[in-house]
Amino acid sequence: MSEGKTPDAGRRSERSHQAILKAVVELVGEMGYGRLTIEAIAARAGVGKQTIYRWWPNKGLLVLDAFAALMGDTAPLPDTGDVVADMKLVLRATAAELCSPRFEVPSRALTAESQLDPALAKQFVDTLLRPSLEVTKERLRVAQRAGQVAAGVDLDVAVELLVGPLFHRWLLRTAPLTPEYADTVAEYALAALRPPRTSGSAG
Amino acid sequence: MSEGKTPDAGRRSERSHQAILKAVVELVGEMGYGRLTIEAIAARAGVGKQTIYRWWPNKGLLVLDAFAALMGDTAPLPDTGDVVADMKLVLRATAAELCSPRFEVPSRALTAESQLDPALAKQFVDTLLRPSLEVTKERLRVAQRAGQVAAGVDLDVAVELLVGPLFHRWLLRTAPLTPEYADTVAEYALAALRPPRTSGSAG
Amino acid sequence: MSEGKTPDAGRRSERSHQAILKAVVELVGEMGYGRLTIEAIAARAGVGKQTIYRWWPNKGLLVLDAFAALMGDTAPLPDTGDVVADMKLVLRATAAELCSPRFEVPSRALTAESQLDPALAKQFVDTLLRPSLEVTKERLRVAQRAGQVAAGVDLDVAVELLVGPLFHRWLLRTAPLTPEYADTVAEYALAALRPPRTSGSAG
Amino acid sequence: MSEGKTPDAGRRSERSHQAILKAVVELVGEMGYGRLTIEAIAARAGVGKQTIYRWWPNKGLLVLDAFAALMGDTAPLPDTGDVVADMKLVLRATAAELCSPRFEVPSRALTAESQLDPALAKQFVDTLLRPSLEVTKERLRVAQRAGQVAAGVDLDVAVELLVGPLFHRWLLRTAPLTPEYADTVAEYALAALRPPRTSGSAG
DNA sequence: CAATAACCGAGACGGTACGTCGCGTCTTGAA
DNA sequence: TTCAAGACGCGACGTACCGTCTCGGTTATTG
């Protein structure tokens, strides 16, 4: 999914490919990203180191691939007609995922590594993050058409208003990431986006 | 400044101490945090490796110290009476700092490293981040007393509502961090925090 | 020429065979035997590695084949009737060959490799060395019949007496290998082999 | 004894130094020079690889050092007054040593490696070979003064006449290296060197 | 006013992992 | 079947740094 060059993908050993991704997931869970080693991955996967270096340029993109394989494709959001309720659902789900043991370690690792490697950052955002933000944005667009979100609002900003606070708290660990917090953020953010009350209209 | 134990501060060579912090700042700028090496720091500072290991437990805390020395103490915020204007100032300043070449590399490095090292994370947040958020919170408290912010608002959440979106955009590089964006975020966030209009009262 | 087994000589690509031997000669000259690589040979010859492994069991025997192809078949020695003069010719020719750039590198390589690989040693001696020593021995046999060499002399020892000193000096580089040295050795060696003077006889 | 550069010999760990030489001797015996590995040496010696690379530039010189440590200093030859008898002793001893299991493997290895590495060759000859040849040459000089060797003889050539045949047979394995062969070579070589019979003198 | 104990620079040490090279085997598709 | 091409598992290379450990050589009190 994310290997930069594909010398001859037809010849690639699918068995090795899968074994490597599996080993990465296992090892990142066992020892964390910092202690993760190409040699250990190769050993666990029963693969030569060169086979890893042949297909991935660095540890970051390898972990990204392994992590991407873990996540299913982004599902579209439910639309109950109530944006606030729907956004609460989204943020609660996001918070839960960020704290789930399976996702937390690689998410933090990829976020961290992205700070040191802009190429990885781009790949990470494009592959994993943007699609997920996009479905939220889509839901907001519907809300905007329905008049629940003010017409002039830049929806990218709107999404950041919803997700940014959660992300800030998660990443900097300033406080626990509870479902209640998710609800609060959703309420505040959507309050900010609500169109101004006009006399004679109903929200 | 942040070393946990001070075996015998009287004997500590201030010359070496400063040379190390200076070397760290220089080298982190030249080669980035990832390629930063204790050996290189020692060589640049003209110092034995042991002198570094004696006073700092790891690279992260060393960089934190060096970075903290770069930043002056947190100054209190101006209070013009207009929260929105004041917050725009704060966010614009924050955005500018995050993008300034002097601060960007170590900020990203510390944020990244904090993901892999909770001890560093705590130190980072307590030393550098919290004080900065605290002054913002203080200004909001004043606004709350003045009735510009709703009475029931949790000010920690309020601060995150303001800072989170900026931080999200900076860290994930989803879009450029402009002063206009800072203004927009400030407007939206404070709109969300404004007390509900009561008949017969003025905002 | 010297491959042990010939799985199916009929199918063997003569074009590839020659390209490989040519590549070996070139590369051994360019980078020496130690840095010679099967992969480099294959690349230079425009040949798959397997084609080399199919026909030669190891690098040593491959170089031996390539070197043997370089040397013509051993020519019989001239017989002027004067053993000493003839042997001087032989030793001067030997010395010249050992020092010629074309032969020196592979000769040293094969001698060296033979120390670590007895199978190669045998092949090397039988294919290249023994025939060359044999013609010298033959010339000495003639001299022995003519009474110029004592009757009881073991001709194998005689040959070693002639060739050994040259070889020793060449291999260990204790001193330069000049034609004069060849002459001196020939004189001494044949002096040792001369039959004892009997009263009333002439040498 | 043969390390090229001595960064700071005072700080060198003698324990490690000795352990390395010991490991080399053991391993060269167990697996031969060709299969000898720096990693294996380091492991066996309980030493980091860098400690080997720090003090020796390559495998050849390391083995040379280890081998030199094995051999005592060259003892002077006995002088019984009978050159032939003395030389027989020398050659028999040389033959025995070349075939002794302890010396054969490293001797062949160093001879072989010297073919590919002139620097090693020089060191090898100067350190181990030349001193040994020199004592023989010295004994011959005495014989020359005593009139047992012709006055005009170049003693370097004389030594090669004695040692060359043995060396040739040993290195190329053309025939077994027996004590009898050593005797024969000594007899022939000294016959060649004997001064011409002058009337009225006795040999 | 020595002495004595810390800290200092330097850098060797036992290790771990790196990213590369080349081995000899195996697989694929064309001739 | 052989061949060119080249991926594969593997093992070793030589290097970079890690964090620890001596070394002497300053300091800087303190008995």
PDB file of N, CA and C in Angstrom, chain B residues 17-57:
ATOM      1  N   HIS B  17      28.350  22.673  31.963  1.00  0.00           N
ATOM      2  CA  HIS B  17      26.889  22.676  31.911  1.00  0.00           C
ATOM      3  C   HIS B  17      26.399  23.531  30.745  1.00  0.00           C
ATOM      4  N   GLN B  18      26.881  24.759  30.690  1.00  0.00           N
ATOM      5  CA  GLN B  18      26.435  25.667  29.635  1.00  0.00           C
ATOM      6  C   GLN B  18      26.882  25.187  28.256  1.00  0.00           C
ATOM      7  N   ALA B  19      28.122  24.683  28.190  1.00  0.00           N
ATOM      8  CA  ALA B  19      28.642  24.217  26.903  1.00  0.00           C
ATOM      9  C   ALA B  19      27.780  23.093  26.358  1.00  0.00           C
ATOM     10  N   ILE B  20      27.306  22.232  27.250  1.00  0.00           N
ATOM     11  CA  ILE B  20      26.468  21.107  26.820  1.00  0.00           C
ATOM     12  C   ILE B  20      25.139  21.615  26.269  1.00  0.00           C
ATOM     13  N   LEU B  21      24.480  22.491  27.046  1.00  0.00           N
ATOM     14  CA  LEU B  21      23.186  23.004  26.581  1.00  0.00           C
ATOM     15  C   LEU B  21      23.342  23.714  25.235  1.00  0.00           C
ATOM     16  N   LYS B  22      24.411  24.468  25.101  1.00  0.00           N
ATOM     17  CA  LYS B  22      24.661  25.171  23.851  1.00  0.00           C
ATOM     18  C   LYS B  22      24.869  24.177  22.707  1.00  0.00           C
ATOM     19  N   ALA B  23      25.654  23.164  22.969  1.00  0.00           N
ATOM     20  CA  ALA B  23      25.919  22.152  21.936  1.00  0.00           C
ATOM     21  C   ALA B  23      24.625  21.470  21.515  1.00  0.00           C
ATOM     22  N   VAL B  24      23.768  21.178  22.485  1.00  0.00           N
ATOM     23  CA  VAL B  24      22.512  20.514  22.160  1.00  0.00           C
ATOM     24  C   VAL B  24      21.678  21.377  21.224  1.00  0.00           C
ATOM     25  N   VAL B  25      21.545  22.651  21.573  1.00  0.00           N
ATOM     26  CA  VAL B  25      20.741  23.542  20.741  1.00  0.00           C
ATOM     27  C   VAL B  25      21.305  23.605  19.321  1.00  0.00           C
ATOM     28  N   GLU B  26      22.620  23.763  19.234  1.00  0.00           N
ATOM     29  CA  GLU B  26      23.245  23.838  17.915  1.00  0.00           C
ATOM     30  C   GLU B  26      23.002  22.556  17.116  1.00  0.00           C
ATOM     31  N   LEU B  27      23.287  21.449  17.744  1.00  0.00           N
ATOM     32  CA  LEU B  27      23.251  20.180  17.016  1.00  0.00           C
ATOM     33  C   LEU B  27      21.832  19.787  16.651  1.00  0.00           C
ATOM     34  N   VAL B  28      20.887  20.052  17.529  1.00  0.00           N
ATOM     35  CA  VAL B  28      19.512  19.711  17.211  1.00  0.00           C
ATOM     36  C   VAL B  28      19.062  20.513  15.994  1.00  0.00           C
ATOM     37  N   GLY B  29      19.581  21.719  15.887  1.00  0.00           N
ATOM     38  CA  GLY B  29      19.270  22.518  14.709  1.00  0.00           C
ATOM     39  C   GLY B  29      19.951  21.993  13.463  1.00  0.00           C
ATOM     40  N   GLU B  30      21.184  21.513  13.620  1.00  0.00           N
ATOM     41  CA  GLU B  30      21.946  21.095  12.450  1.00  0.00           C
ATOM     42  C   GLU B  30      21.508  19.752  11.899  1.00  0.00           C
ATOM     43  N   MET B  31      21.215  18.826  12.774  1.00  0.00           N
ATOM     44  CA  MET B  31      20.971  17.470  12.293  1.00  0.00           C
ATOM     45  C   MET B  31      19.638  16.885  12.731  1.00  0.00           C
ATOM     46  N   GLY B  32      18.867  17.660  13.453  1.00  0.00           N
ATOM     47  CA  GLY B  32      17.583  17.147  13.894  1.00  0.00           C
ATOM     48  C   GLY B  32      17.736  16.268  15.114  1.00  0.00           C
ATOM     49  N   TYR B  33      16.652  16.084  15.799  1.00  0.00           N
ATOM     50  CA  TYR B  33      16.693  15.312  17.044  1.00  0.00           C
ATOM     51  C   TYR B  33      17.057  13.860  16.789  1.00  0.00           C
ATOM     52  N   GLY B  34      16.532  13.299  15.725  1.00  0.00           N
ATOM     53  CA  GLY B  34      16.743  11.875  15.462  1.00  0.00           C
ATOM     54  C   GLY B  34      18.202  11.519  15.297  1.00  0.00           C
ATOM     55  N   ARG B  35      18.958  12.409  14.670  1.00  0.00           N
ATOM     56  CA  ARG B  35      20.371  12.118  14.424  1.00  0.00           C
ATOM     57  C   ARG B  35      21.255  12.658  15.540  1.00  0.00           C
ATOM     58  N   LEU B  36      20.636  13.267  16.527  1.00  0.00           N
ATOM     59  CA  LEU B  36      21.403  13.815  17.653  1.00  0.00           C
ATOM     60  C   LEU B  36      21.991  12.681  18.482  1.00  0.00           C
ATOM     61  N   THR B  37      23.231  12.865  18.862  1.00  0.00           N
ATOM     62  CA  THR B  37      23.974  11.801  19.513  1.00  0.00           C
ATOM     63  C   THR B  37      24.683  12.324  20.754  1.00  0.00           C
ATOM     64  N   ILE B  38      24.668  11.543  21.794  1.00  0.00           N
ATOM     65  CA  ILE B  38      25.374  11.966  23.004  1.00  0.00           C
ATOM     66  C   ILE B  38      26.846  12.189  22.698  1.00  0.00           C
ATOM     67  N   GLU B  39      27.407  11.307  21.903  1.00  0.00           N
ATOM     68  CA  GLU B  39      28.826  11.449  21.578  1.00  0.00           C
ATOM     69  C   GLU B  39      29.092  12.751  20.843  1.00  0.00           C
ATOM     70  N   ALA B  40      28.189  13.110  19.933  1.00  0.00           N
ATOM     71  CA  ALA B  40      28.381  14.352  19.188  1.00  0.00           C
ATOM     72  C   ALA B  40      28.259  15.549  20.127  1.00  0.00           C
ATOM     73  N   ILE B  41      27.318  15.491  21.046  1.00  0.00           N
ATOM     74  CA  ILE B  41      27.154  16.586  22.000  1.00  0.00           C
ATOM     75  C   ILE B  41      28.426  16.742  22.826  1.00  0.00           C
ATOM     76  N   ALA B  42      28.918  15.612  23.333  1.00  0.00           N
ATOM     77  CA  ALA B  42      30.129  15.662  24.152  1.00  0.00           C
ATOM     78  C   ALA B  42      31.286  16.249  23.359  1.00  0.00           C
ATOM     79  N   ALA B  43      31.426  15.799  22.116  1.00  0.00           N
ATOM     80  CA  ALA B  43      32.529  16.287  21.291  1.00  0.00           C
ATOM     81  C   ALA B  43      32.383  17.791  21.054  1.00  0.00           C
ATOM     82  N   ARG B  44      31.178  18.215  20.648  1.00  0.00           N
ATOM     83  CA  ARG B  44      30.957  19.623  20.361  1.00  0.00           C
ATOM     84  C   ARG B  44      31.191  20.484  21.599  1.00  0.00           C
ATOM     85  N   ALA B  45      30.778  19.961  22.745  1.00  0.00           N
ATOM     86  CA  ALA B  45      30.892  20.749  23.981  1.00  0.00           C
ATOM     87  C   ALA B  45      32.286  20.656  24.586  1.00  0.00           C
ATOM     88  N   GLY B  46      33.105  19.769  24.039  1.00  0.00           N
ATOM     89  CA  GLY B  46      34.436  19.573  24.609  1.00  0.00           C
ATOM     90  C   GLY B  46      34.367  19.021  26.011  1.00  0.00           C
ATOM     91  N   VAL B  47      33.598  17.959  26.128  1.00  0.00           N
ATOM     92  CA  VAL B  47      33.208  17.443  27.433  1.00  0.00           C
ATOM     93  C   VAL B  47      33.263  15.922  27.376  1.00  0.00           C
ATOM     94  N   GLY B  48      33.545  15.278  28.445  1.00  0.00           N
ATOM     95  CA  GLY B  48      33.500  13.826  28.478  1.00  0.00           C
ATOM     96  C   GLY B  48      32.071  13.339  28.493  1.00  0.00           C
ATOM     97  N   LYS B  49      31.831  12.165  27.869  1.00  0.00           N
ATOM     98  CA  LYS B  49      30.467  11.637  27.844  1.00  0.00           C
ATOM     99  C   LYS B  49      29.911  11.467  29.244  1.00  0.00           C
ATOM    100  N   GLN B  50      30.774  11.053  30.145  1.00  0.00           N
ATOM    101  CA  GLN B  50      30.321  10.771  31.504  1.00  0.00           C
ATOM    102  C   GLN B  50      29.700  12.012  32.141  1.00  0.00           C
ATOM    103  N   THR B  51      30.233  13.170  31.798  1.00  0.00           N
ATOM    104  CA  THR B  51      29.713  14.404  32.367  1.00  0.00           C
ATOM    105  C   THR B  51      28.261  14.615  31.967  1.00  0.00           C
ATOM    106  N   ILE B  52      27.910  14.154  30.771  1.00  0.00           N
ATOM    107  CA  ILE B  52      26.513  14.245  30.364  1.00  0.00           C
ATOM    108  C   ILE B  52      25.684  13.209  31.111  1.00  0.00           C
ATOM    109  N   TYR B  53      26.166  11.970  31.112  1.00  0.00           N
ATOM    110  CA  TYR B  53      25.396  10.920  31.785  1.00  0.00           C
ATOM    111  C   TYR B  53      25.271  11.185  33.282  1.00  0.00           C
ATOM    112  N   ARG B  54      26.230  11.916  33.833  1.00  0.00           N
ATOM    113  CA  ARG B  54      26.167  12.181  35.258  1.00  0.00           C
ATOM    114  C   ARG B  54      24.980  13.069  35.617  1.00  0.00           C
ATOM    115  N   TRP B  55      24.642  13.966  34.714  1.00  0.00           N
ATOM    116  CA  TRP B  55      23.660  14.985  35.080  1.00  0.00           C
ATOM    117  C   TRP B  55      22.301  14.826  34.406  1.00  0.00           C
ATOM    118  N   TRP B  56      22.231  14.052  33.323  1.00  0.00           N
ATOM    119  CA  TRP B  56      20.931  13.835  32.683  1.00  0.00           C
ATOM    120  C   TRP B  56      20.716  12.353  32.428  1.00  0.00           C
ATOM    121  N   PRO B  57      19.524  11.862  32.668  1.00  0.00           N
ATOM    122  CA  PRO B  57      19.295  10.424  32.525  1.00  0.00           C
ATOM    123  C   PRO B  57      19.104   9.984  31.075  1.00  0.00           C
TER     124      PRO B  57
END
